[in-house]
Amino acid sequence: MTNVEEDEVEASRAPLIEHLTELRSRLIKALVAFVLMFFVCFAGARYIYNALVWPYVVAVGSPEKAHLVYTHGLEYLFTQIQVAAFGAGLLAFPIIAIQIYKFVAPGLYKNERRAFVPYLFATPILFAIGAAVVYFIAMPLLMRFSVGMQQLATDSSPSIEFLPKVSEYLSLIMTLIFAFGVCFQLPVVLTLLARAGLIDSEFLKSKRRYAIVVVFILAAVLTPPDVISQFALAIPTLLLYEASIFSVRMVEKQRAEAEAARAAAG
């Protein structure tokens, strides 16, 4: 290897080391944010738990009727840890997203950074809307259905009572919140793909029937095996797919106007 080739290797190695150092710094900051939020959420795990149980309370009518059980001594402790991790992920997400943006931003042009910022704000908003659909619509409906399946004891039949386990109930609602929150990112993902020139509105319209099938398959995988939660996820996601087509059209319109302006200036 000649001296010139060695110099080129060293020159390319330096930016790589700088990028790795920057990545390490961003990862540490994101991890510290998550750990700090975890301890905060663990200290207030009971309050988070009480908030997550609200859909069940609504279904049964009052807190006195909402009974959840645990069947071994450490189950509730592990559930508190799970709840704390869930809350930490939600609270630390803005900080983590900012760290990701600060790592990616230096490689973007100024106009690309301006275009990226709205999606940075849209992501947590759409996630919150998805979580709200679970909290105020999907879970209360699912709990009412489950409670309605109970059987009162009679002379000829025993009672069948709905007594959800703490771990199973909280795992269910946290899984649904995560699934809905992720699926509600569909407009952001598709619009970014359109900005990158990978898809267009005609492509999305032509693939609509396949999108319907894929959405219902994902809803079946991500939600419990009941029709209520599956439709509660699938229908809003399909509406968001239609909203994504409109958003992609807007991107195409802006791109066409920018190209026309450049052509006129040229």
mmCIF file of C-alpha atoms in Angstrom:
data_model
loop_
_atom_site.group_PDB
_atom_site.id
_atom_site.type_symbol
_atom_site.label_atom_id
_atom_site.label_comp_id
_atom_site.label_asym_id
_atom_site.label_seq_id
_atom_site.Cartn_x
_atom_site.Cartn_y
_atom_site.Cartn_z
ATOM 1 C CA MET A 1 0.000 0.000 0.000
ATOM 2 C CA THR A 2 1.435 3.369 -1.023
ATOM 3 C CA ASN A 3 1.648 6.409 1.235
ATOM 4 C CA VAL A 4 -1.163 8.081 -0.717
ATOM 5 C CA GLU A 5 -3.443 5.077 -0.214
ATOM 6 C CA GLU A 6 -2.578 4.954 3.492
ATOM 7 C CA ASP A 7 -3.436 8.650 3.830
ATOM 8 C CA GLU A 8 -6.808 8.057 2.134
ATOM 9 C CA VAL A 9 -7.583 5.191 4.520
ATOM 10 C CA GLU A 10 -6.670 7.305 7.537
ATOM 11 C CA ALA A 11 -8.771 10.205 6.229
ATOM 12 C CA SER A 12 -11.819 7.958 5.807
ATOM 13 C CA ARG A 13 -11.246 6.373 9.209
ATOM 14 C CA ALA A 14 -11.326 9.714 11.032
ATOM 15 C CA PRO A 15 -14.921 10.633 10.048
ATOM 16 C CA LEU A 16 -16.031 7.095 10.938
ATOM 17 C CA ILE A 17 -14.522 7.405 14.419
ATOM 18 C CA GLU A 18 -16.188 10.801 14.832
ATOM 19 C CA HIS A 19 -19.570 9.334 13.842
ATOM 20 C CA LEU A 20 -19.139 6.398 16.230
ATOM 21 C CA THR A 21 -18.160 8.768 19.050
ATOM 22 C CA GLU A 22 -21.206 10.931 18.334
ATOM 23 C CA LEU A 23 -23.433 7.838 18.211
ATOM 24 C CA ARG A 24 -22.045 6.658 21.546
ATOM 25 C CA SER A 25 -22.735 10.061 23.109
ATOM 26 C CA ARG A 26 -26.335 10.118 21.835
ATOM 27 C CA LEU A 27 -26.983 6.539 22.990
ATOM 28 C CA ILE A 28 -25.656 7.316 26.471
ATOM 29 C CA LYS A 29 -27.893 10.385 26.766
ATOM 30 C CA ALA A 30 -30.926 8.398 25.603
ATOM 31 C CA LEU A 31 -30.130 5.571 28.033
ATOM 32 C CA VAL A 32 -29.642 7.985 30.943
ATOM 33 C CA ALA A 33 -32.999 9.605 30.154
ATOM 34 C CA PHE A 34 -34.699 6.196 30.117
ATOM 35 C CA VAL A 35 -33.076 5.064 33.390
ATOM 36 C CA LEU A 36 -33.983 8.300 35.183
ATOM 37 C CA MET A 37 -37.570 8.079 33.952
ATOM 38 C CA PHE A 38 -37.674 4.421 34.995
ATOM 39 C CA PHE A 39 -36.864 5.251 38.618
ATOM 40 C CA VAL A 40 -39.390 8.103 38.587
ATOM 41 C CA CYS A 41 -42.074 5.802 37.168
ATOM 42 C CA PHE A 42 -41.180 2.977 39.543
ATOM 43 C CA ALA A 43 -41.657 5.351 42.482
ATOM 44 C CA GLY A 44 -45.067 6.282 41.080
ATOM 45 C CA ALA A 45 -45.946 2.839 39.676
ATOM 46 C CA ARG A 46 -49.087 2.662 41.798
ATOM 47 C CA TYR A 47 -50.450 5.850 40.208
ATOM 48 C CA ILE A 48 -49.671 4.585 36.693
ATOM 49 C CA TYR A 49 -51.318 1.284 37.587
ATOM 50 C CA ASN A 50 -54.460 3.059 38.834
ATOM 51 C CA ALA A 51 -54.594 5.086 35.617
ATOM 52 C CA LEU A 52 -54.224 1.999 33.417
ATOM 53 C CA VAL A 53 -56.980 0.191 35.325
ATOM 54 C CA TRP A 54 -59.481 2.997 34.603
ATOM 55 C CA PRO A 55 -61.017 1.271 31.502
ATOM 56 C CA TYR A 56 -61.775 -1.775 33.663
ATOM 57 C CA VAL A 57 -63.303 0.463 36.358
ATOM 58 C CA VAL A 58 -65.532 2.050 33.708
ATOM 59 C CA ALA A 59 -66.623 -1.395 32.518
ATOM 60 C CA VAL A 60 -67.665 -2.619 35.982
ATOM 61 C CA GLY A 61 -69.131 0.693 37.148
ATOM 62 C CA SER A 62 -67.026 1.606 40.202
ATOM 63 C CA PRO A 63 -63.553 1.048 41.727
ATOM 64 C CA GLU A 64 -65.076 -1.172 44.429
ATOM 65 C CA LYS A 65 -66.196 -3.678 41.795
ATOM 66 C CA ALA A 66 -62.887 -3.742 39.911
ATOM 67 C CA HIS A 67 -61.021 -6.761 41.239
ATOM 68 C CA LEU A 68 -57.667 -7.826 39.850
ATOM 69 C CA VAL A 69 -55.679 -10.695 41.345
ATOM 70 C CA TYR A 70 -52.123 -11.985 41.401
ATOM 71 C CA THR A 71 -51.322 -15.631 41.997
ATOM 72 C CA HIS A 72 -47.743 -15.618 43.257
ATOM 73 C CA GLY A 73 -45.839 -13.377 45.622
ATOM 74 C CA LEU A 74 -43.529 -11.559 43.212
ATOM 75 C CA GLU A 75 -46.023 -11.145 40.375
ATOM 76 C CA TYR A 76 -47.118 -7.683 41.490
ATOM 77 C CA LEU A 77 -43.486 -6.551 41.923
ATOM 78 C CA PHE A 78 -42.597 -7.707 38.412
ATOM 79 C CA THR A 79 -45.719 -5.990 37.146
ATOM 80 C CA GLN A 80 -44.609 -2.725 38.773
ATOM 81 C CA ILE A 81 -41.240 -3.066 37.034
ATOM 82 C CA GLN A 82 -43.031 -3.656 33.732
ATOM 83 C CA VAL A 83 -45.262 -0.633 34.301
ATOM 84 C CA ALA A 84 -42.244 1.514 35.205
ATOM 85 C CA ALA A 85 -40.429 0.443 32.022
ATOM 86 C CA PHE A 86 -43.531 1.216 29.969
ATOM 87 C CA GLY A 87 -43.929 4.657 31.533
ATOM 88 C CA ALA A 88 -40.216 5.373 31.161
ATOM 89 C CA GLY A 89 -40.380 4.536 27.460
ATOM 90 C CA LEU A 90 -43.251 6.970 26.950
ATOM 91 C CA LEU A 91 -41.745 9.803 28.997
ATOM 92 C CA ALA A 92 -38.231 9.381 27.620
ATOM 93 C CA PHE A 93 -39.371 9.097 24.002
ATOM 94 C CA PRO A 94 -39.183 12.867 23.245
ATOM 95 C CA ILE A 95 -35.605 12.967 24.555
ATOM 96 C CA ILE A 96 -34.679 9.830 22.598
ATOM 97 C CA ALA A 97 -36.262 11.268 19.434
ATOM 98 C CA ILE A 98 -34.315 14.512 19.869
ATOM 99 C CA GLN A 99 -31.060 12.554 20.240
ATOM 100 C CA ILE A 100 -31.836 10.629 17.043
ATOM 101 C CA TYR A 101 -32.574 13.884 15.231
ATOM 102 C CA LYS A 102 -29.376 15.543 16.460
ATOM 103 C CA PHE A 103 -27.377 12.547 15.247
ATOM 104 C CA VAL A 104 -29.022 12.524 11.807
ATOM 105 C CA ALA A 105 -29.399 16.302 11.291
ATOM 106 C CA PRO A 106 -25.740 17.119 10.425
ATOM 107 C CA GLY A 107 -26.034 14.828 7.390
ATOM 108 C CA LEU A 108 -29.118 16.644 6.085
ATOM 109 C CA TYR A 109 -29.375 19.783 4.008
ATOM 110 C CA LYS A 110 -31.038 22.810 5.581
ATOM 111 C CA ASN A 111 -34.247 22.355 3.577
ATOM 112 C CA GLU A 112 -34.287 18.649 4.506
ATOM 113 C CA ARG A 113 -33.983 19.524 8.195
ATOM 114 C CA ARG A 114 -36.887 21.955 7.898
ATOM 115 C CA ALA A 115 -38.954 19.267 6.178
ATOM 116 C CA PHE A 116 -38.069 16.673 8.830
ATOM 117 C CA VAL A 117 -38.991 18.745 11.916
ATOM 118 C CA PRO A 118 -42.813 18.575 11.470
ATOM 119 C CA TYR A 119 -42.634 14.781 11.458
ATOM 120 C CA LEU A 120 -40.598 14.885 14.648
ATOM 121 C CA PHE A 121 -43.535 16.629 16.319
ATOM 122 C CA ALA A 122 -46.200 14.568 14.521
ATOM 123 C CA THR A 123 -44.795 11.249 15.742
ATOM 124 C CA PRO A 124 -45.586 11.655 19.492
ATOM 125 C CA ILE A 125 -48.912 13.328 18.690
ATOM 126 C CA LEU A 126 -50.049 10.400 16.536
ATOM 127 C CA PHE A 127 -48.791 7.943 19.148
ATOM 128 C CA ALA A 128 -50.821 9.777 21.800
ATOM 129 C CA ILE A 129 -53.929 9.637 19.591
ATOM 130 C CA GLY A 130 -53.449 5.887 19.169
ATOM 131 C CA ALA A 131 -53.027 5.463 22.916
ATOM 132 C CA ALA A 132 -56.185 7.519 23.512
ATOM 133 C CA VAL A 133 -58.172 5.248 21.177
ATOM 134 C CA VAL A 134 -57.064 2.267 23.276
ATOM 135 C CA TYR A 135 -57.688 3.976 26.607
ATOM 136 C CA PHE A 136 -61.068 5.548 25.917
ATOM 137 C CA ILE A 137 -62.588 3.238 23.281
ATOM 138 C CA ALA A 138 -60.962 -0.156 22.685
ATOM 139 C CA MET A 139 -60.227 -1.239 26.273
ATOM 140 C CA PRO A 140 -63.571 -0.123 27.785
ATOM 141 C CA LEU A 141 -65.401 -1.996 25.001
ATOM 142 C CA LEU A 142 -63.265 -5.090 25.503
ATOM 143 C CA MET A 143 -63.719 -5.003 29.275
ATOM 144 C CA ARG A 144 -67.490 -4.519 28.986
ATOM 145 C CA PHE A 145 -67.627 -7.520 26.668
ATOM 146 C CA SER A 146 -65.559 -9.618 29.105
ATOM 147 C CA VAL A 147 -67.612 -8.569 32.132
ATOM 148 C CA GLY A 148 -70.820 -9.253 30.214
ATOM 149 C CA MET A 149 -69.766 -12.878 29.716
ATOM 150 C CA GLN A 150 -70.001 -13.571 33.458
ATOM 151 C CA GLN A 151 -72.555 -16.101 34.679
ATOM 152 C CA LEU A 152 -74.457 -15.770 37.923
ATOM 153 C CA ALA A 153 -74.912 -18.861 40.050
ATOM 154 C CA THR A 154 -78.317 -20.547 39.958
ATOM 155 C CA ASP A 155 -79.755 -23.776 41.309
ATOM 156 C CA SER A 156 -78.616 -25.587 38.171
ATOM 157 C CA SER A 157 -75.384 -23.795 37.239
ATOM 158 C CA PRO A 158 -72.305 -22.437 39.017
ATOM 159 C CA SER A 159 -71.132 -18.838 38.812
ATOM 160 C CA ILE A 160 -68.507 -17.830 36.263
ATOM 161 C CA GLU A 161 -66.755 -14.649 37.386
ATOM 162 C CA PHE A 162 -64.337 -12.476 35.449
ATOM 163 C CA LEU A 163 -61.216 -12.006 37.616
ATOM 164 C CA PRO A 164 -58.332 -10.759 35.462
ATOM 165 C CA LYS A 165 -54.776 -11.145 36.714
ATOM 166 C CA VAL A 166 -52.881 -7.915 37.314
ATOM 167 C CA SER A 167 -50.006 -8.958 35.062
ATOM 168 C CA GLU A 168 -52.257 -10.128 32.217
ATOM 169 C CA TYR A 169 -54.484 -7.040 32.284
ATOM 170 C CA LEU A 170 -51.597 -4.576 32.350
ATOM 171 C CA SER A 171 -49.702 -6.539 29.706
ATOM 172 C CA LEU A 172 -52.811 -6.408 27.511
ATOM 173 C CA ILE A 173 -53.413 -2.665 27.777
ATOM 174 C CA MET A 174 -49.715 -1.787 27.404
ATOM 175 C CA THR A 175 -49.409 -4.050 24.354
ATOM 176 C CA LEU A 176 -52.478 -2.449 22.797
ATOM 177 C CA ILE A 177 -51.202 1.072 23.491
ATOM 178 C CA PHE A 178 -47.875 0.198 21.865
ATOM 179 C CA ALA A 179 -49.543 -1.519 18.884
ATOM 180 C CA PHE A 180 -51.973 1.341 18.264
ATOM 181 C CA GLY A 181 -49.253 3.954 18.755
ATOM 182 C CA VAL A 182 -46.986 2.269 16.201
ATOM 183 C CA CYS A 183 -49.766 1.727 13.649
ATOM 184 C CA PHE A 184 -50.797 5.370 13.976
ATOM 185 C CA GLN A 185 -47.340 6.322 12.637
ATOM 186 C CA LEU A 186 -48.465 5.186 9.174
ATOM 187 C CA PRO A 187 -48.976 8.726 7.759
ATOM 188 C CA VAL A 188 -45.514 9.777 8.961
ATOM 189 C CA VAL A 189 -43.803 6.728 7.457
ATOM 190 C CA LEU A 190 -45.596 6.892 4.104
ATOM 191 C CA THR A 191 -45.142 10.653 3.764
ATOM 192 C CA LEU A 192 -41.407 10.363 4.463
ATOM 193 C CA LEU A 193 -41.170 7.590 1.859
ATOM 194 C CA ALA A 194 -42.943 9.899 -0.589
ATOM 195 C CA ARG A 195 -40.505 12.715 0.166
ATOM 196 C CA ALA A 196 -37.673 10.285 -0.538
ATOM 197 C CA GLY A 197 -39.262 9.498 -3.899
ATOM 198 C CA LEU A 198 -39.858 5.831 -3.079
ATOM 199 C CA ILE A 199 -43.661 5.907 -3.391
ATOM 200 C CA ASP A 200 -46.378 8.174 -4.769
ATOM 201 C CA SER A 201 -50.119 8.601 -4.301
ATOM 202 C CA GLU A 202 -50.950 6.494 -7.361
ATOM 203 C CA PHE A 203 -48.933 3.616 -5.940
ATOM 204 C CA LEU A 204 -50.807 3.820 -2.628
ATOM 205 C CA LYS A 205 -54.184 3.942 -4.373
ATOM 206 C CA SER A 206 -53.341 0.972 -6.584
ATOM 207 C CA LYS A 207 -52.269 -1.088 -3.546
ATOM 208 C CA ARG A 208 -55.298 -0.209 -1.412
ATOM 209 C CA ARG A 209 -56.854 -3.697 -1.530
ATOM 210 C CA TYR A 210 -53.563 -5.273 -0.454
ATOM 211 C CA ALA A 211 -53.235 -2.698 2.311
ATOM 212 C CA ILE A 212 -56.634 -3.739 3.684
ATOM 213 C CA VAL A 213 -55.532 -7.371 3.873
ATOM 214 C CA VAL A 214 -52.170 -6.505 5.464
ATOM 215 C CA VAL A 215 -53.792 -4.199 8.037
ATOM 216 C CA PHE A 216 -56.232 -6.869 9.191
ATOM 217 C CA ILE A 217 -53.440 -9.455 9.380
ATOM 218 C CA LEU A 218 -51.324 -7.086 11.496
ATOM 219 C CA ALA A 219 -54.342 -6.294 13.678
ATOM 220 C CA ALA A 220 -54.842 -10.018 14.274
ATOM 221 C CA VAL A 221 -51.161 -10.450 15.194
ATOM 222 C CA LEU A 222 -50.770 -7.354 17.378
ATOM 223 C CA THR A 223 -54.028 -7.584 19.329
ATOM 224 C CA PRO A 224 -55.644 -10.286 21.483
ATOM 225 C CA PRO A 225 -57.737 -12.906 19.659
ATOM 226 C CA ASP A 226 -61.007 -11.003 19.855
ATOM 227 C CA VAL A 227 -62.916 -9.191 17.133
ATOM 228 C CA ILE A 228 -63.399 -5.965 19.124
ATOM 229 C CA SER A 229 -59.723 -5.066 19.542
ATOM 230 C CA GLN A 230 -58.863 -6.245 16.013
ATOM 231 C CA PHE A 231 -61.462 -3.993 14.397
ATOM 232 C CA ALA A 232 -60.601 -1.171 16.819
ATOM 233 C CA LEU A 233 -57.048 -1.242 15.439
ATOM 234 C CA ALA A 234 -57.783 -2.072 11.797
ATOM 235 C CA ILE A 235 -60.440 0.556 11.063
ATOM 236 C CA PRO A 236 -58.472 3.613 12.318
ATOM 237 C CA THR A 237 -55.357 2.298 10.542
ATOM 238 C CA LEU A 238 -57.249 2.067 7.245
ATOM 239 C CA LEU A 239 -58.518 5.614 7.757
ATOM 240 C CA LEU A 240 -54.930 6.690 8.366
ATOM 241 C CA TYR A 241 -53.933 4.954 5.125
ATOM 242 C CA GLU A 242 -56.441 7.141 3.289
ATOM 243 C CA ALA A 243 -55.108 10.187 5.142
ATOM 244 C CA SER A 244 -51.616 9.158 4.053
ATOM 245 C CA ILE A 245 -52.699 9.231 0.400
ATOM 246 C CA PHE A 246 -53.896 12.816 0.893
ATOM 247 C CA SER A 247 -50.638 13.731 2.664
ATOM 248 C CA VAL A 248 -48.563 12.203 -0.139
ATOM 249 C CA ARG A 249 -50.592 14.202 -2.688
ATOM 250 C CA MET A 250 -49.684 17.372 -0.788
ATOM 251 C CA VAL A 251 -46.005 16.402 -0.932
ATOM 252 C CA GLU A 252 -46.292 15.831 -4.680
ATOM 253 C CA LYS A 253 -48.016 19.198 -5.115
ATOM 254 C CA GLN A 254 -45.284 21.000 -3.154
ATOM 255 C CA ARG A 255 -42.595 19.229 -5.191
ATOM 256 C CA ALA A 256 -44.287 20.171 -8.470
ATOM 257 C CA GLU A 257 -44.586 23.815 -7.386
ATOM 258 C CA ALA A 258 -40.909 23.888 -6.356
ATOM 259 C CA GLU A 259 -39.843 22.399 -9.695
ATOM 260 C CA ALA A 260 -42.011 24.896 -11.574
ATOM 261 C CA ALA A 261 -40.475 27.771 -9.600
ATOM 262 C CA ARG A 262 -36.950 26.541 -10.370
ATOM 263 C CA ALA A 263 -37.817 26.156 -14.053
ATOM 264 C CA ALA A 264 -39.233 29.689 -14.167
ATOM 265 C CA ALA A 265 -36.168 31.068 -12.402
ATOM 266 C CA GLY A 266 -33.876 29.183 -14.783
#
